[in-house]
XYZ file of C-alpha atoms in Angstrom:
554
model
C -21.568 5.447 22.947
C -18.079 6.610 23.883
C -15.661 5.840 21.076
C -12.035 5.038 21.821
C -10.973 6.627 18.535
C -13.345 9.569 18.455
C -11.152 11.869 16.325
C -10.489 9.196 13.709
C -14.183 8.315 13.461
C -15.531 11.884 13.232
C -17.185 12.719 9.890
C -15.772 15.502 7.734
C -17.434 17.569 5.023
C -15.265 18.357 1.989
C -16.909 20.693 -0.505
C -20.338 19.034 -0.877
C -19.229 15.537 0.112
C -19.514 14.073 3.614
C -16.792 11.576 4.509
C -18.125 9.348 7.279
C -14.758 9.126 9.049
C -11.148 10.186 8.659
C -10.034 6.683 7.563
C -9.212 6.717 3.854
C -8.201 3.812 1.611
C -5.303 5.021 -0.521
C -4.561 3.740 -4.034
C -3.293 0.270 -3.169
C -4.556 -2.579 -5.312
C -2.540 -5.699 -4.377
C -0.576 -6.672 -7.462
C -1.770 -9.674 -9.452
C -5.180 -9.511 -7.786
C -6.577 -10.231 -11.239
C -5.145 -11.060 -14.642
C -5.048 -9.020 -17.844
C -8.771 -8.262 -18.001
C -9.258 -4.599 -19.006
C -12.037 -4.171 -16.432
C -12.463 -4.760 -12.667
C -13.313 -8.423 -12.128
C -15.415 -9.791 -9.281
C -12.176 -10.312 -7.355
C -11.334 -6.596 -7.478
C -14.930 -5.536 -6.862
C -15.206 -7.745 -3.775
C -11.845 -6.584 -2.451
C -12.732 -2.885 -2.609
C -16.299 -3.497 -1.417
C -14.810 -5.217 1.630
C -12.826 -2.065 2.452
C -16.014 -0.029 2.157
C -17.923 -2.505 4.313
C -15.214 -2.299 6.947
C -15.602 1.461 7.311
C -13.229 3.227 4.920
C -14.582 6.680 4.152
C -13.337 6.696 0.552
C -11.738 4.063 -1.685
C -9.109 5.144 -4.216
C -9.118 3.274 -7.536
C -6.305 3.753 -10.053
C -4.562 2.268 -13.133
C -7.056 3.317 -15.792
C -4.753 2.818 -18.806
C -4.695 -0.675 -20.233
C -1.852 -0.111 -22.726
C 0.457 1.904 -20.465
C 2.850 -0.297 -18.513
C 5.096 2.207 -16.706
C 8.361 0.442 -17.562
C 8.250 -0.479 -21.261
C 10.958 -2.873 -22.396
C 11.371 -4.384 -18.935
C 8.912 -7.280 -18.905
C 10.775 -8.969 -16.071
C 9.428 -6.252 -13.780
C 6.031 -6.111 -15.422
C 4.609 -9.534 -16.238
C 0.995 -9.518 -17.415
C -1.414 -8.588 -14.642
C 1.252 -7.054 -12.410
C -0.514 -3.701 -12.162
C -4.138 -4.780 -12.806
C -4.432 -2.272 -15.654
C -7.940 -1.268 -16.675
C -9.146 0.389 -19.876
C -11.307 3.395 -19.139
C -12.052 3.848 -22.863
C -13.586 0.375 -23.196
C -17.399 0.569 -22.947
C -17.536 -2.921 -21.492
C -15.005 -1.899 -18.854
C -17.154 1.108 -18.007
C -20.019 -1.217 -17.146
C -17.800 -3.083 -14.697
C -16.612 0.228 -13.234
C -20.253 1.013 -12.524
C -20.583 -2.343 -10.745
C -17.480 -1.524 -8.694
C -18.883 1.887 -7.767
C -22.246 0.349 -6.858
C -20.481 -2.049 -4.476
C -18.473 0.754 -2.835
C -21.528 3.002 -2.522
C -23.661 0.141 -1.183
C -21.675 0.286 2.052
C -21.751 4.080 2.335
C -18.205 4.823 1.182
C -17.107 7.252 -1.517
C -15.125 6.324 -4.626
C -11.995 8.269 -5.515
C -10.888 8.241 -9.168
C -7.099 8.375 -8.898
C -5.337 9.712 -11.992
C -1.636 8.995 -12.370
C 0.071 9.689 -15.717
C -0.343 8.520 -19.286
C 2.271 9.430 -21.923
C -0.598 9.504 -24.404
C -1.805 12.715 -22.798
C 0.920 14.543 -24.736
C -0.836 13.708 -28.024
C -3.917 15.482 -29.431
C -6.199 12.445 -29.237
C -4.793 11.210 -25.926
C -3.200 8.085 -27.413
C 0.346 7.206 -28.359
C 0.821 5.971 -31.909
C 2.046 2.397 -32.053
C 5.725 1.857 -32.781
C 7.244 -0.711 -35.159
C 7.170 -3.360 -32.438
C 3.444 -2.789 -31.892
C 4.086 -1.189 -28.510
C 3.244 2.471 -27.861
C 6.518 4.416 -27.902
C 7.412 6.982 -25.329
C 6.626 10.589 -26.288
C 9.499 12.547 -27.862
C 12.397 12.446 -25.441
C 15.474 14.257 -26.714
C 18.760 12.620 -25.897
C 17.246 9.358 -24.705
C 17.848 7.359 -27.856
C 15.721 4.403 -28.964
C 14.131 2.098 -26.454
C 15.936 -1.211 -26.061
C 13.617 -4.130 -26.823
C 15.080 -6.456 -24.205
C 15.898 -6.032 -20.541
C 19.592 -5.745 -19.828
C 21.373 -7.547 -17.000
C 21.470 -4.245 -15.162
C 17.714 -3.925 -15.536
C 17.263 -7.444 -14.231
C 19.186 -6.541 -11.112
C 17.054 -3.506 -10.459
C 13.698 -3.471 -8.780
C 10.837 -1.643 -10.446
C 10.937 0.731 -7.474
C 14.523 1.882 -8.092
C 13.824 4.111 -11.077
C 11.106 6.324 -12.400
C 9.368 5.803 -15.741
C 11.211 7.058 -18.811
C 11.286 10.808 -18.449
C 11.411 13.819 -20.679
C 13.351 16.951 -19.759
C 10.776 19.434 -18.533
C 12.371 22.268 -20.468
C 11.706 20.354 -23.730
C 7.943 20.136 -23.220
C 6.279 22.535 -25.644
C 3.188 24.663 -25.172
C 1.240 22.429 -27.587
C 2.217 19.339 -25.598
C 1.131 21.027 -22.378
C -2.211 21.983 -23.891
C -2.784 18.409 -25.075
C -1.863 17.104 -21.647
C -4.276 19.467 -19.866
C -7.124 18.700 -22.286
C -6.712 14.913 -22.005
C -6.403 14.872 -18.218
C -9.563 16.953 -17.914
C -11.408 14.699 -20.354
C -10.471 11.611 -18.347
C -11.489 13.280 -15.086
C -14.831 14.139 -16.643
C -15.340 10.516 -17.690
C -14.640 9.340 -14.145
C -17.121 11.854 -12.774
C -19.799 10.721 -15.244
C -19.245 7.101 -14.218
C -20.019 8.074 -10.654
C -16.689 8.658 -8.906
C -17.238 11.022 -5.976
C -13.699 12.478 -5.727
C -11.109 13.100 -8.441
C -7.474 12.761 -7.425
C -4.176 13.457 -9.184
C -0.942 11.671 -8.230
C 1.935 14.190 -8.121
C 4.606 12.455 -6.011
C 8.219 11.347 -6.373
C 8.836 13.253 -9.647
C 7.371 10.245 -11.472
C 5.157 12.097 -13.910
C 5.538 15.222 -16.040
C 3.183 17.263 -13.882
C 5.105 16.164 -10.765
C 8.471 16.976 -12.340
C 7.280 20.505 -13.066
C 6.962 21.007 -9.283
C 10.527 20.063 -8.367
C 13.689 22.182 -8.660
C 15.502 18.854 -9.085
C 13.844 18.275 -12.459
C 12.430 21.653 -13.559
C 15.139 23.900 -15.021
C 12.875 26.039 -17.175
C 13.512 29.776 -17.340
C 10.049 30.832 -18.512
C 6.862 31.348 -16.476
C 6.826 27.610 -15.631
C 10.225 27.492 -13.904
C 12.044 29.069 -10.994
C 9.714 30.170 -8.195
C 7.176 27.969 -6.397
C 4.419 29.909 -8.149
C 5.913 29.257 -11.572
C 6.693 25.596 -10.932
C 3.123 25.074 -9.676
C 1.533 26.820 -12.652
C 1.204 23.766 -14.940
C -0.375 21.607 -12.232
C -2.811 24.355 -11.269
C -3.776 24.779 -14.939
C -4.515 21.048 -15.014
C -6.739 21.327 -11.939
C -8.531 24.357 -13.364
C -9.403 22.274 -16.436
C -10.470 19.350 -14.234
C -12.760 21.639 -12.249
C -14.474 22.789 -15.453
C -14.853 19.166 -16.584
C -16.346 17.741 -13.373
C -18.414 20.675 -12.161
C -18.427 22.651 -8.920
C -19.477 20.029 -6.372
C -16.921 17.184 -6.694
C -13.913 17.445 -4.334
C -10.503 17.534 -6.029
C -7.440 15.972 -4.416
C -3.737 16.294 -5.128
C -1.367 13.584 -3.878
C 1.808 15.478 -3.097
C 5.259 14.741 -1.654
C 5.440 16.704 1.589
C 9.056 17.654 0.835
C 11.943 16.423 -1.301
C 15.589 15.447 -0.811
C 18.235 18.157 -0.684
C 17.878 20.512 -3.622
C 14.191 19.778 -4.048
C 11.239 21.678 -2.689
C 10.767 22.132 1.073
C 7.900 21.968 3.558
C 7.675 25.753 3.282
C 7.315 25.395 -0.507
C 4.490 22.913 0.024
C 2.702 25.416 2.270
C 3.163 28.044 -0.437
C 1.607 25.631 -2.951
C -1.408 25.253 -0.656
C -1.895 29.025 -0.716
C -1.760 29.031 -4.517
C -4.283 26.160 -4.708
C -6.798 27.789 -2.334
C -10.347 27.425 -3.644
C -9.298 24.986 -6.379
C -7.873 21.919 -4.634
C -9.892 20.605 -1.685
C -7.598 17.878 -0.337
C -3.812 17.777 -0.270
C -2.790 14.174 0.447
C 0.823 14.185 1.635
C 3.366 11.437 1.070
C 7.145 11.125 1.304
C 9.638 12.711 -1.067
C 10.943 9.384 -2.368
C 9.025 6.269 -3.348
C 11.081 3.622 -1.550
C 10.739 5.190 1.921
C 6.984 5.352 1.338
C 6.805 1.578 1.361
C 6.386 0.017 4.763
C 9.692 -1.718 5.317
C 10.879 -1.863 8.909
C 13.575 0.795 8.427
C 12.003 4.190 7.577
C 8.951 3.275 9.677
C 10.404 2.543 13.097
C 8.681 1.132 16.132
C 9.174 4.452 17.910
C 7.798 6.408 14.925
C 5.650 4.259 12.587
C 4.550 7.300 10.487
C 8.019 8.722 9.762
C 6.857 11.920 8.025
C 4.170 12.929 10.501
C 5.950 15.992 11.876
C 6.485 17.508 8.419
C 2.904 16.711 7.459
C 1.770 18.282 10.720
C 3.621 21.486 9.809
C 1.619 21.727 6.599
C -1.680 20.897 8.305
C -1.206 23.468 11.053
C -0.230 26.130 8.503
C -3.302 25.395 6.354
C -5.536 25.755 9.406
C -3.803 28.896 10.685
C -4.041 30.539 7.270
C -7.737 29.718 7.126
C -7.424 27.936 3.789
C -10.479 26.056 2.578
C -8.505 22.820 2.250
C -8.040 19.630 4.262
C -4.741 17.808 4.722
C -4.307 14.051 4.494
C -1.321 12.074 5.759
C -0.067 8.769 4.395
C 2.507 6.082 5.309
C 2.776 4.148 8.540
C -0.676 4.727 10.039
C -1.881 1.181 10.643
C -1.911 1.710 14.412
C -5.197 3.524 15.183
C -3.665 5.137 18.281
C -1.155 6.968 16.092
C -3.815 7.831 13.506
C -6.308 9.086 16.091
C -3.655 11.162 17.840
C -2.542 12.710 14.534
C -6.090 13.925 13.854
C -6.741 14.988 17.457
C -3.509 17.013 17.567
C -4.208 18.749 14.269
C -1.358 17.086 12.366
C -3.731 15.676 9.734
C -7.390 15.919 8.845
C -7.513 12.605 6.975
C -5.489 9.415 7.434
C -4.682 7.385 4.321
C -3.917 3.688 4.746
C -3.057 0.895 2.341
C -1.793 -2.291 3.997
C -4.182 -1.856 6.935
C -7.107 -2.742 4.627
C -5.166 -5.548 2.920
C -4.122 -7.523 5.977
C -7.288 -6.676 7.953
C -10.471 -7.028 5.885
C -12.351 -5.807 8.977
C -9.915 -3.057 9.977
C -12.532 -0.303 10.262
C -14.850 -2.486 12.316
C -12.061 -3.180 14.808
C -11.309 0.538 15.045
C -14.996 1.369 15.571
C -15.192 -1.219 18.357
C -11.939 -0.006 19.928
C -10.203 -3.375 19.451
C -6.722 -2.231 18.435
C -5.240 -5.320 20.074
C -7.054 -7.490 17.504
C -5.731 -5.655 14.437
C -3.363 -7.998 12.588
C 0.026 -6.236 12.354
C 1.554 -5.796 8.920
C 4.974 -7.470 8.954
C 6.166 -5.202 6.117
C 7.083 -8.048 3.792
C 5.870 -5.875 0.871
C 4.635 -8.940 -1.037
C 1.279 -7.287 -1.722
C 3.213 -4.767 -3.797
C 6.069 -6.736 -5.368
C 5.635 -10.446 -4.568
C 8.417 -11.945 -6.697
C 10.388 -10.828 -9.730
C 10.248 -14.230 -11.416
C 6.913 -15.493 -10.090
C 4.740 -17.083 -8.955
C 2.640 -14.151 -10.067
C -0.292 -14.029 -7.699
C -1.403 -11.740 -4.908
C 0.127 -12.386 -1.491
C -0.347 -11.136 2.051
C 1.818 -12.982 4.553
C -0.649 -12.401 7.392
C -3.968 -12.568 5.505
C -4.205 -15.835 3.556
C -7.760 -14.937 2.505
C -6.516 -12.075 0.308
C -7.897 -12.524 -3.187
C -10.233 -15.324 -2.068
C -12.959 -13.195 -0.469
C -15.257 -13.549 -3.484
C -15.247 -17.340 -3.230
C -14.527 -18.172 0.411
C -18.106 -19.176 1.170
C -17.954 -21.866 -1.491
C -14.412 -22.962 -0.595
C -14.771 -23.273 3.185
C -17.488 -25.361 4.779
C -19.208 -24.098 7.887
C -17.902 -25.852 11.021
C -19.814 -28.920 12.121
C -19.788 -30.250 15.676
C -16.921 -28.993 17.874
C -13.976 -31.384 18.014
C -10.971 -31.748 20.281
C -7.825 -30.600 18.451
C -4.174 -31.157 19.369
C -1.634 -28.909 17.670
C 1.978 -30.011 17.977
C 4.216 -26.955 17.816
C 3.728 -23.385 18.961
C 5.477 -21.556 16.151
C 3.895 -19.237 13.599
C 1.944 -21.967 11.767
C 0.926 -23.812 14.912
C -0.437 -20.639 16.486
C -2.255 -19.638 13.294
C -3.879 -23.070 13.116
C -4.908 -22.788 16.766
C -6.442 -19.331 16.196
C -8.454 -20.481 13.168
C -9.646 -23.689 14.854
C -10.641 -21.888 18.060
C -12.563 -19.231 16.132
C -14.494 -22.031 14.447
C -15.610 -23.298 17.846
C -13.229 -26.194 18.442
C -11.460 -27.112 21.689
C -7.755 -26.553 21.028
C -4.598 -27.560 22.896
C -1.110 -26.485 21.749
C 1.932 -28.537 22.770
C 5.293 -26.730 22.653
C 8.557 -28.341 23.743
C 10.234 -24.966 24.454
C 9.352 -22.627 27.316
C 7.852 -20.028 24.948
C 5.607 -19.669 21.929
C 6.833 -18.192 18.660
C 9.150 -20.826 17.236
C 11.745 -19.369 14.899
C 10.188 -15.918 15.196
C 12.231 -15.650 18.382
C 14.936 -13.855 16.363
C 12.621 -10.842 16.157
C 13.076 -10.296 19.902
C 16.775 -9.638 19.329
C 17.057 -7.902 15.913
C 15.768 -4.368 16.457
C 14.743 -3.759 12.849
C 12.543 -6.877 12.913
C 10.029 -5.190 15.218
C 7.152 -5.843 12.749
C 7.736 -9.610 13.135
C 7.896 -9.221 16.913
C 4.591 -7.364 16.895
C 2.984 -10.094 14.815
C 4.246 -12.774 17.204
C 2.821 -10.815 20.138
C -0.514 -10.509 18.278
C -0.695 -14.274 17.753
C 0.047 -14.953 21.417
C -2.643 -12.435 22.480
C -5.189 -14.124 20.241
C -4.267 -17.558 21.607
C -4.901 -16.272 25.130
C -8.065 -14.360 24.226
C -9.612 -17.390 22.502
C -9.003 -19.641 25.491
C -6.584 -21.996 23.728
C -4.834 -24.284 26.201
C -1.051 -23.996 25.881
C 1.323 -26.552 27.364
C 4.923 -25.344 27.344
C 7.984 -27.522 28.024
C 5.995 -30.539 26.833
C 7.176 -32.897 24.115
C 4.025 -34.390 22.635
C 4.379 -38.131 22.191
C 1.963 -40.452 20.386
C 1.123 -42.020 23.747
C 0.281 -38.657 25.336
C -1.897 -37.561 22.434
C -3.719 -40.884 22.248
C -4.359 -40.977 25.975
C -6.207 -37.661 25.929
C -8.592 -38.670 23.154
C -8.020 -35.913 20.608
C -10.196 -36.066 17.506
C -7.727 -34.221 15.279
C -3.951 -33.888 15.471
C -2.205 -31.158 13.493
C 1.584 -31.353 13.327
C 3.303 -27.964 12.979
C 6.826 -28.695 14.175
C 8.524 -26.298 11.763
C 11.777 -26.872 9.932
C 15.283 -27.901 10.829
C 18.387 -26.276 9.297
C 19.939 -28.144 6.378
C 23.593 -28.188 7.413
C 26.040 -29.058 4.611
C 28.397 -31.936 5.356
C 31.534 -29.802 5.665
C 34.404 -30.973 7.902
C 34.097 -29.134 11.213
C 30.514 -27.971 10.603
C 29.320 -29.834 13.690
C 32.094 -28.641 15.991
C 31.352 -26.991 19.343
C 32.301 -23.562 17.992
C 29.745 -23.691 15.143
C 26.236 -22.385 15.813
C 23.049 -22.113 13.816
C 21.666 -18.531 13.862
C 18.436 -19.367 15.682
C 20.401 -20.887 18.578
C 22.463 -17.733 19.049
C 19.633 -15.271 19.722
C 19.402 -14.755 23.465
C 22.625 -16.699 24.018
C 25.242 -14.289 22.718
C 27.641 -15.195 25.509
C 28.305 -18.479 23.687
C 30.161 -16.565 20.988
C 33.838 -15.685 21.315
C 35.525 -12.391 20.545
C 36.088 -13.171 16.850
C 33.066 -14.321 14.858
C 32.847 -15.427 11.246
C 29.407 -15.378 9.611
C 29.018 -17.807 6.725
C 26.133 -16.872 4.415
C 24.558 -13.533 3.595
């Protein structure tokens, strides 16, 4: 069978492990997917098993430290359950990890144990001693002063993504601390391998962790053999990987998750290539991300419609160099690869060997199946709302995907949703986002659906996305809904105002009203004058505006 995405679906052997395709599921547990349980619940297990069932080659699982919330003292950014923290040291949790691995392996995928950073690694036994408030304190951090117990107003105004965890100057880390760190990382990697993880990965991006800060000239100002040159700055991380290799044995692939380059003053693409040379024979996969955390997230600014994977060219430089040098290493690329055409082209052109995706698996439980069948037009576009990552600062604290309402319900959907009975005749009043979604769901369940829309177009208030360039993700989602409406054979009647008489005359069994909202205009003198417009009425009609425009509301 000829495959539309042949390059993306070609297997790849890494060390002794065969990855069935180039589609990888990066570390991306939707926040609040479960509560404070120290083990993967059925919700988590089902979610990751679904990615494996859909065709992901490997599933990354992270957050193995139950007592390590990355931003201590800032509970407003870290309510319970925010990060789905597990406890690898809990024997009961280990049993549930085995169940998770069984589910991933059942569908032929590999499991990637994704290590991040634990301040406890600085201590001999791998655990931080409890402080007077019962919370583990940060490791010794000269010049930082005591941790404030309450969030300040400044903290409240900041997102959790705006700052890195409390840091320690790299030059103050002692040899004993480094030895403890190496020993504890290796021990944890060994535990993951014994549980059955097929790949061991280490997160080294964004200067967020001690081992990542060693790599960067922006944070590493040491003058000994661990500072200065690329070789010296890489030494600590390579020592960690050498210890991991001894702990897990010769056959398990090792992966480093690495910023492809950094902002001015940090390391460059050329430095990253030099690191690959130094890691030859030790690290099997270098998974490249951006140099800063915020641009990594899929907002509609760094990822543009013209270039959804904004760092592809830099990642391609590294991949081509690795191949030309004949290094025994594969290169993965991350960020902005939901479109399989882009992903397939990146692999085919030698810009990446593996493609790592996060939101693609969240908003499309059957993403891999659609890719295998060549149905890119049916892949639900991510609108880059970022709610799967940071839904709300002040709650409600539950997992959200704006385009996949089944997220977090997969483990119980069969009991929640009854199978459709006899087909019925459905009238949907309104062709906006909710009306179209209702039509798509009803048509897929076998019903005869008619949509009535009083305007001459579908999309409702999403029409603004046709005129605001940076809202291209919303425009793509609107286009997807309209394609599905057409593909499913839904009858659409534009320029029709559905009246009770019309609906009754045609004998519909079910009427669903999805007429959207109307603006709530405050009763201000002059607010209803001819020179006052609501935003939605302006898009496409800019000639109505004069030369001087005042915008009220931000």
